[in-house]
mmCIF file of C-alpha atoms in Angstrom:
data_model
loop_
_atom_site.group_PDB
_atom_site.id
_atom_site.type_symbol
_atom_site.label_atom_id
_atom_site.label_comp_id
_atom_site.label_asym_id
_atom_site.label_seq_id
_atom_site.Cartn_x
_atom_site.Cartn_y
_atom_site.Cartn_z
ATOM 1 C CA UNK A 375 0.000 0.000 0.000
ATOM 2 C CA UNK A 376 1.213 3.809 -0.602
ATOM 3 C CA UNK A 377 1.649 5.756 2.445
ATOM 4 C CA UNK A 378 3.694 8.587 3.412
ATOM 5 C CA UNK A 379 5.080 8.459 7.516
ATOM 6 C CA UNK A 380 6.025 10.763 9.797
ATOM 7 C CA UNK A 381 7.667 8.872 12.872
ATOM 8 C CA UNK A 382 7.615 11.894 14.654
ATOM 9 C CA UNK A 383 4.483 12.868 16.452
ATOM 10 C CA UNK A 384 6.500 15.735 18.253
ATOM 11 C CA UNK A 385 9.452 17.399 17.612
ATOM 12 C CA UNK A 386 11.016 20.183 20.310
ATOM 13 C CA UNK A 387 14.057 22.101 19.672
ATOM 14 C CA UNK A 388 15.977 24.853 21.209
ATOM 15 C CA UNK A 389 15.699 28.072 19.656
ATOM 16 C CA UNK A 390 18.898 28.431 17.336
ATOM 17 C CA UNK A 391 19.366 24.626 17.427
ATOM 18 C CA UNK A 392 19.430 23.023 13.811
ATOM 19 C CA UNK A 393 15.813 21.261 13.278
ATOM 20 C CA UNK A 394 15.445 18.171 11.376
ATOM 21 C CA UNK A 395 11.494 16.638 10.696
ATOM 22 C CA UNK A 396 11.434 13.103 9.052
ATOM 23 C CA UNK A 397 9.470 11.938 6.696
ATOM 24 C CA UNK A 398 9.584 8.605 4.896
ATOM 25 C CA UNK A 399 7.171 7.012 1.515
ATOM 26 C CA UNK A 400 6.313 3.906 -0.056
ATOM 27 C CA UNK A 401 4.880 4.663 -3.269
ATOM 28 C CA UNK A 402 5.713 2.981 -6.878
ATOM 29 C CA UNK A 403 7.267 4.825 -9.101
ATOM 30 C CA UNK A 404 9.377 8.506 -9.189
ATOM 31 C CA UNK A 405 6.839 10.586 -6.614
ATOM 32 C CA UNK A 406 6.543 14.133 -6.364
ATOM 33 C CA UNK A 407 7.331 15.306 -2.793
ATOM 34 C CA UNK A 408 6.117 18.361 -0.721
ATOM 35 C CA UNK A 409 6.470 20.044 2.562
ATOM 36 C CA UNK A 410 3.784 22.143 4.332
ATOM 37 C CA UNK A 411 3.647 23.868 7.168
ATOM 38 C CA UNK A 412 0.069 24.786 9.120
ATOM 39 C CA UNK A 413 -0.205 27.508 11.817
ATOM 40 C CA UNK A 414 -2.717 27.458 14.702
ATOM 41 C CA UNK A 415 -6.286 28.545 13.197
ATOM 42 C CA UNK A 416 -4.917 28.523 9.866
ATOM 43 C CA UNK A 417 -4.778 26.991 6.238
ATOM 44 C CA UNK A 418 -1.430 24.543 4.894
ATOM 45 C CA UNK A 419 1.288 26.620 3.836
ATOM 46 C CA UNK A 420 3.742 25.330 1.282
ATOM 47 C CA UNK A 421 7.268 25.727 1.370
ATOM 48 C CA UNK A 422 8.926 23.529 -0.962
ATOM 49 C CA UNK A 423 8.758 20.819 -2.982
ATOM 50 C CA UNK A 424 10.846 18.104 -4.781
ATOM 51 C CA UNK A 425 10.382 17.630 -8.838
ATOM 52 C CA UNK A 426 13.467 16.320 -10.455
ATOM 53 C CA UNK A 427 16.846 17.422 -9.863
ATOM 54 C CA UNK A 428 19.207 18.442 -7.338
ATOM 55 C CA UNK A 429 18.363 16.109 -4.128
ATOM 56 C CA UNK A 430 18.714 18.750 -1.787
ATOM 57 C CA UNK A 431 15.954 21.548 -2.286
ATOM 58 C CA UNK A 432 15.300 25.308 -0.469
ATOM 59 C CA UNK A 433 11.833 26.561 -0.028
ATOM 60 C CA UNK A 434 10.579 29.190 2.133
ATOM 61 C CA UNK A 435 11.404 30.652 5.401
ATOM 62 C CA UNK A 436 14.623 28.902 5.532
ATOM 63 C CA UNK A 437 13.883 25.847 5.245
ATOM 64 C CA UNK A 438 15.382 23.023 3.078
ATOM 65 C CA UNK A 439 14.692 19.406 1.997
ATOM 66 C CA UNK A 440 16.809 16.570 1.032
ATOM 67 C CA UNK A 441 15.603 13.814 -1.042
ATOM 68 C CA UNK A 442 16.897 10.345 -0.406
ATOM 69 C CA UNK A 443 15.596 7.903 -2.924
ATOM 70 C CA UNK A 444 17.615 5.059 -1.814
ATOM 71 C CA UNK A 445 16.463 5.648 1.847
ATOM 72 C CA UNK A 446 12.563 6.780 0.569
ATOM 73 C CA UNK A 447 12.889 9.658 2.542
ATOM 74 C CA UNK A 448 12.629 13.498 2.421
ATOM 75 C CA UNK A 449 13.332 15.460 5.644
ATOM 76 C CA UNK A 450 12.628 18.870 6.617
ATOM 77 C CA UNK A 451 15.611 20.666 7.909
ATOM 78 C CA UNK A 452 16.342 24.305 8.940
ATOM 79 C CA UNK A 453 19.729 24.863 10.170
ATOM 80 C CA UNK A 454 18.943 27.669 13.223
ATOM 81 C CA UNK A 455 15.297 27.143 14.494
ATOM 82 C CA UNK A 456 13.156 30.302 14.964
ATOM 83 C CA UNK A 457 10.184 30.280 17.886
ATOM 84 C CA UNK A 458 7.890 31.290 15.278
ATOM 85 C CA UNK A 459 8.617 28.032 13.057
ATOM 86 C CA UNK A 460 6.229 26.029 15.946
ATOM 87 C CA UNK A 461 3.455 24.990 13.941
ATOM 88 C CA UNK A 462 2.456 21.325 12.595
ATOM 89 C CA UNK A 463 4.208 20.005 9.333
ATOM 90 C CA UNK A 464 2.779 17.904 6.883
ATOM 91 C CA UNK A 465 4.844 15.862 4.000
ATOM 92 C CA UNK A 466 2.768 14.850 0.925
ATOM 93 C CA UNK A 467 3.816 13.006 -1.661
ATOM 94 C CA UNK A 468 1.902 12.704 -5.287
ATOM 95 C CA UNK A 469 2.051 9.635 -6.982
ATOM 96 C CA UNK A 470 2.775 8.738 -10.892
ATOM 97 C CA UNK A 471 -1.425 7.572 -10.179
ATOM 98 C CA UNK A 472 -1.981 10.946 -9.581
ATOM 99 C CA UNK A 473 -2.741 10.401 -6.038
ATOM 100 C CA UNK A 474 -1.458 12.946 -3.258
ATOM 101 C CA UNK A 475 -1.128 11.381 0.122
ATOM 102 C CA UNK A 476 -0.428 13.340 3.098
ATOM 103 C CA UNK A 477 1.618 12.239 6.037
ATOM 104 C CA UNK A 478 -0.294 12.707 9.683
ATOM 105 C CA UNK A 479 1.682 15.639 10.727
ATOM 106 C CA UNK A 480 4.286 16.030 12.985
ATOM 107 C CA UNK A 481 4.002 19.149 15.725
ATOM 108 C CA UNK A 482 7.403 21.592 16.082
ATOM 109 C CA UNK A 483 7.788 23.037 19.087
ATOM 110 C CA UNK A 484 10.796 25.506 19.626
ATOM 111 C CA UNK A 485 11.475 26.558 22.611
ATOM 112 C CA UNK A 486 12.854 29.961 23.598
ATOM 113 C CA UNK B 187 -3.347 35.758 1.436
ATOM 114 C CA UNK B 188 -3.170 32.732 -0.333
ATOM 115 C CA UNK B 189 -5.039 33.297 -3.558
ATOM 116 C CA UNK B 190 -7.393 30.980 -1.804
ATOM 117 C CA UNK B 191 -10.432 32.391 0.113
ATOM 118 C CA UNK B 192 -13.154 30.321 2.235
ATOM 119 C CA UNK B 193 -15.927 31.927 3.723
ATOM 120 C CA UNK B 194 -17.135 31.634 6.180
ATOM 121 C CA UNK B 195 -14.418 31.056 8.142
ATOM 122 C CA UNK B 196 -16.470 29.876 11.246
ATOM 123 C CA UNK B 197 -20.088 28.310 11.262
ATOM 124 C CA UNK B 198 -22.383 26.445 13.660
ATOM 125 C CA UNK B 199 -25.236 24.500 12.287
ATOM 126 C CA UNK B 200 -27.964 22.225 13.663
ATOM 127 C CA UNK B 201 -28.277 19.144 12.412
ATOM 128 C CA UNK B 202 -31.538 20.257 10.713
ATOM 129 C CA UNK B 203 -29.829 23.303 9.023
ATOM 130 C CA UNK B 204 -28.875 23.223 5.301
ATOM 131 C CA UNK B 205 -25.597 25.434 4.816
ATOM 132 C CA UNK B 206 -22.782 26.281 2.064
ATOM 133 C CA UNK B 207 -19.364 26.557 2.665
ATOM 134 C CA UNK B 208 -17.871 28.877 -0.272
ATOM 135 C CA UNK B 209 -14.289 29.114 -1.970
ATOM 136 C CA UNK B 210 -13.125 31.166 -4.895
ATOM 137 C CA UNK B 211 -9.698 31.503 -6.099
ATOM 138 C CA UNK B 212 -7.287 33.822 -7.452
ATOM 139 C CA UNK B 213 -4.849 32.029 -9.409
ATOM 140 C CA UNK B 214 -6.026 31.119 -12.518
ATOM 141 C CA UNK B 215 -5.855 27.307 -11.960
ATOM 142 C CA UNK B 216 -7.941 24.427 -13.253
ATOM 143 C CA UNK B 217 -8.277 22.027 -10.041
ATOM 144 C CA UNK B 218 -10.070 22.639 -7.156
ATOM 145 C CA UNK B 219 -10.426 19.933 -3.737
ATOM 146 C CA UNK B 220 -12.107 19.849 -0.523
ATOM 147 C CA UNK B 221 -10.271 18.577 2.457
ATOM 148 C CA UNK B 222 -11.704 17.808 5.758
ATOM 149 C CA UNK B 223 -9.450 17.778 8.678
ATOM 150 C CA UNK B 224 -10.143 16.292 11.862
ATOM 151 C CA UNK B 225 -8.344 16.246 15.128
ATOM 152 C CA UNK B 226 -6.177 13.488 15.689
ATOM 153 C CA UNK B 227 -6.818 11.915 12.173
ATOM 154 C CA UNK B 228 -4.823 12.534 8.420
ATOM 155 C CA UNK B 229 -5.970 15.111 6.254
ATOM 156 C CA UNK B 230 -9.021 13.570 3.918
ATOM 157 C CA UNK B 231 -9.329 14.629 0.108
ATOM 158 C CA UNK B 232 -13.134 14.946 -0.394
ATOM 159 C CA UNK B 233 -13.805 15.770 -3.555
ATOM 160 C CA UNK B 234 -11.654 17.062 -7.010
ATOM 161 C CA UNK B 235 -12.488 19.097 -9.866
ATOM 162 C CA UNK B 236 -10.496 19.811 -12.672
ATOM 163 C CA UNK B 237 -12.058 22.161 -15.370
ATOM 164 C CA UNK B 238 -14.880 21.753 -13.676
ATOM 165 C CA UNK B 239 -15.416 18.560 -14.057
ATOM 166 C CA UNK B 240 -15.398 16.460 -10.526
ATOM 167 C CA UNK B 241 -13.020 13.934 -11.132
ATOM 168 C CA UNK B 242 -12.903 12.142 -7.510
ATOM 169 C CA UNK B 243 -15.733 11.733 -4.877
ATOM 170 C CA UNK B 244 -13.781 9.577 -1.870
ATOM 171 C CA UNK B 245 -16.530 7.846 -0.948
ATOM 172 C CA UNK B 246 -18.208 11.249 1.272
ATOM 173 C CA UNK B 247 -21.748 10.715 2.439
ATOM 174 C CA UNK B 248 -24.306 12.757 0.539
ATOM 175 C CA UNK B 249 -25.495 15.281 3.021
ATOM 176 C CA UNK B 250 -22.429 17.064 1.466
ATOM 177 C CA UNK B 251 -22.808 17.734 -2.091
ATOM 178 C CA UNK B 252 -20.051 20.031 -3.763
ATOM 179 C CA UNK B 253 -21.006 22.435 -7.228
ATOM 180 C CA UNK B 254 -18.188 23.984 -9.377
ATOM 181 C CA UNK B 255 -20.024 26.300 -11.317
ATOM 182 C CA UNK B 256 -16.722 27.542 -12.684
ATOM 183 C CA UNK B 257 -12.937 27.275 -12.435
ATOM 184 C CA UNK B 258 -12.859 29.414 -9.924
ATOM 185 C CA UNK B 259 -15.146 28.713 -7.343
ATOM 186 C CA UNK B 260 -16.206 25.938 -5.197
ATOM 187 C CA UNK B 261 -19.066 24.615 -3.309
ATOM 188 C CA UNK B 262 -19.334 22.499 -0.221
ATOM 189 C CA UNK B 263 -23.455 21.760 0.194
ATOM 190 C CA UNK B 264 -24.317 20.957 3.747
ATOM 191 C CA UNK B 265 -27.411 19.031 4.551
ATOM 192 C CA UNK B 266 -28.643 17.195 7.769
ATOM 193 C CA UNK B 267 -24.901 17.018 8.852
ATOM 194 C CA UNK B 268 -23.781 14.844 12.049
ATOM 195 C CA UNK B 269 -21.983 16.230 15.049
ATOM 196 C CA UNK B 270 -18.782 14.146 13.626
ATOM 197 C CA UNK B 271 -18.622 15.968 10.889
ATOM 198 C CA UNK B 272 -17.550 19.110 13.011
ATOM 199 C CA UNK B 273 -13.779 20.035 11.542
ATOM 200 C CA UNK B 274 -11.595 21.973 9.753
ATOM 201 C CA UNK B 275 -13.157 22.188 5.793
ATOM 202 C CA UNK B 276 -9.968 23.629 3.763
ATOM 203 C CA UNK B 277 -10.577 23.871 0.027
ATOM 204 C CA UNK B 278 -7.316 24.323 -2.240
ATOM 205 C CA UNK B 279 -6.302 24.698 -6.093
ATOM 206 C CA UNK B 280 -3.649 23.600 -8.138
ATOM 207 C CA UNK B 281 -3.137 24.601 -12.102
ATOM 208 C CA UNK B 282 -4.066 21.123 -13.136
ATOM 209 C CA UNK B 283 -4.972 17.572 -12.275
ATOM 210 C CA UNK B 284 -2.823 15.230 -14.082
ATOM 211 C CA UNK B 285 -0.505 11.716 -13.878
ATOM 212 C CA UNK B 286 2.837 14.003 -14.863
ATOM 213 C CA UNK B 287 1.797 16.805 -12.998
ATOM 214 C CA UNK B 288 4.412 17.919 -10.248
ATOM 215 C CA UNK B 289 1.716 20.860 -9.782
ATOM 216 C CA UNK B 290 1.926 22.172 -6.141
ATOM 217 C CA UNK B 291 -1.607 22.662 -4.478
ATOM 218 C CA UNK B 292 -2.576 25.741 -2.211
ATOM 219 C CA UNK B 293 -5.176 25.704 1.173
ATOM 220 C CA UNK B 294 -7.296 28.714 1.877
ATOM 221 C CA UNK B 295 -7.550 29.435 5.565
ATOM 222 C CA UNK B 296 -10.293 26.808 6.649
ATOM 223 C CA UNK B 297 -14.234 27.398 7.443
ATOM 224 C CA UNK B 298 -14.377 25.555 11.067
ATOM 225 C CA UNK B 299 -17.621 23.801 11.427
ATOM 226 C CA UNK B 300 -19.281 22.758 14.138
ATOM 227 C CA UNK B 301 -22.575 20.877 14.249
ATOM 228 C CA UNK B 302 -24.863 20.894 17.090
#
């Protein structure tokens, strides 16, 4: 079955500290993979996504994405965590069915 | 602003009531989804259209019916709802539905709902 994981429930970093937030597929075929981020109260935000390419991708805010394909993976990192990145992240991957799957969300909380 | 707006953004509705949630967009693109999104469960694709056309109905109960009278705006139809259905209804947009499509899709804000 496709599915998209996020082993993480809960991440909590120190402001400044580097943040990573996993996320791991099964899907068939070459998948399209995105990271979003959702506020309190508020809609998904993207900030990046993987196409084709370079494995290692920037989006917005700082943040970055490396794709693994050997490890199905594709984790969030920002290198010095800001109190304002808390919010809950979603990966989503679309499939070569056309299917986008999220992941469950994992919550970021930095702490000052 | 996300080139995506819901309205309302809040609503409270018996279980009698017939409502709408509305969504228009702003950025010229072809798809349009509902999401629902409950606590403590994964974010569920309700419905698709792409050039107006609904291409995927996952299985929703009909006391919600969607309408796409164009490309840019979006329907949710509410109609004897449950108290589960109470969530977060987020409708988004992408340029295009397709197998090839690496197209990224964007979320309005949400209309909360809560049934009574």
């Amino acid at each position: 079955a496709q599915s998209v994981a996020q082993p993480e429930d809960q991440v909590n970093v120190a402001e400044g500290n580097p943040l990573t937030v996993k996320c791991t597929y099964s899907v068939s075929g070459n998948p399209y993979l995105f990271w979003y981020v959702q506020y309190p109260n508020r809609g998904l935000q993207f900030l990046l996504k993987y196409i084709t390419g370079d494995n290692l991708v920037k989006g917005s805010y700082g943040f970055e994405a490396e794709f693994n394909k050997s490890q199905t993976s594709f984790h969030l990192k920002k290198p010095s965590a800001l109190v304002s990145d808390s919010a809950l992240y979603f990966c989503a991957v679309k499939t070569s069915y056309d299917k986008v799957i999220f992941g469950p969300g994992t919550s970021l909380s930095v702490i000052p | 602003e996300t080139g995506v707006t819901q309205t309302p953004r809040h609503l409270v509705m018996g279980m009698t009531n017939k409502k709408s949630l509305k969504c228009e967009q702003h950025l010229g693109h072809n798809a349009m989804y509902w999401y629902k999104q409950s606590a403590k469960k994964p974010l569920e694709l309700m419905f698709v259209y792409n050039f107006k056309e609904q291409t995927e109905n996952n299985s929703v109960p009909s006391r919600f019916s969607p309408e796409c009278p164009n490309s840019s705006h979006l329907f949710l139809h509410l109609h004897t709802l449950q108290p589960e259905d109470s969530a977060l209804y987020l409708c988004a947009s992408s340029p295009e539905r397709g197998p090839s499509s690496g197209n990224t899709i964007y979320f309005g804000e949400g209309s909360w709902l809560t049934v009574v």
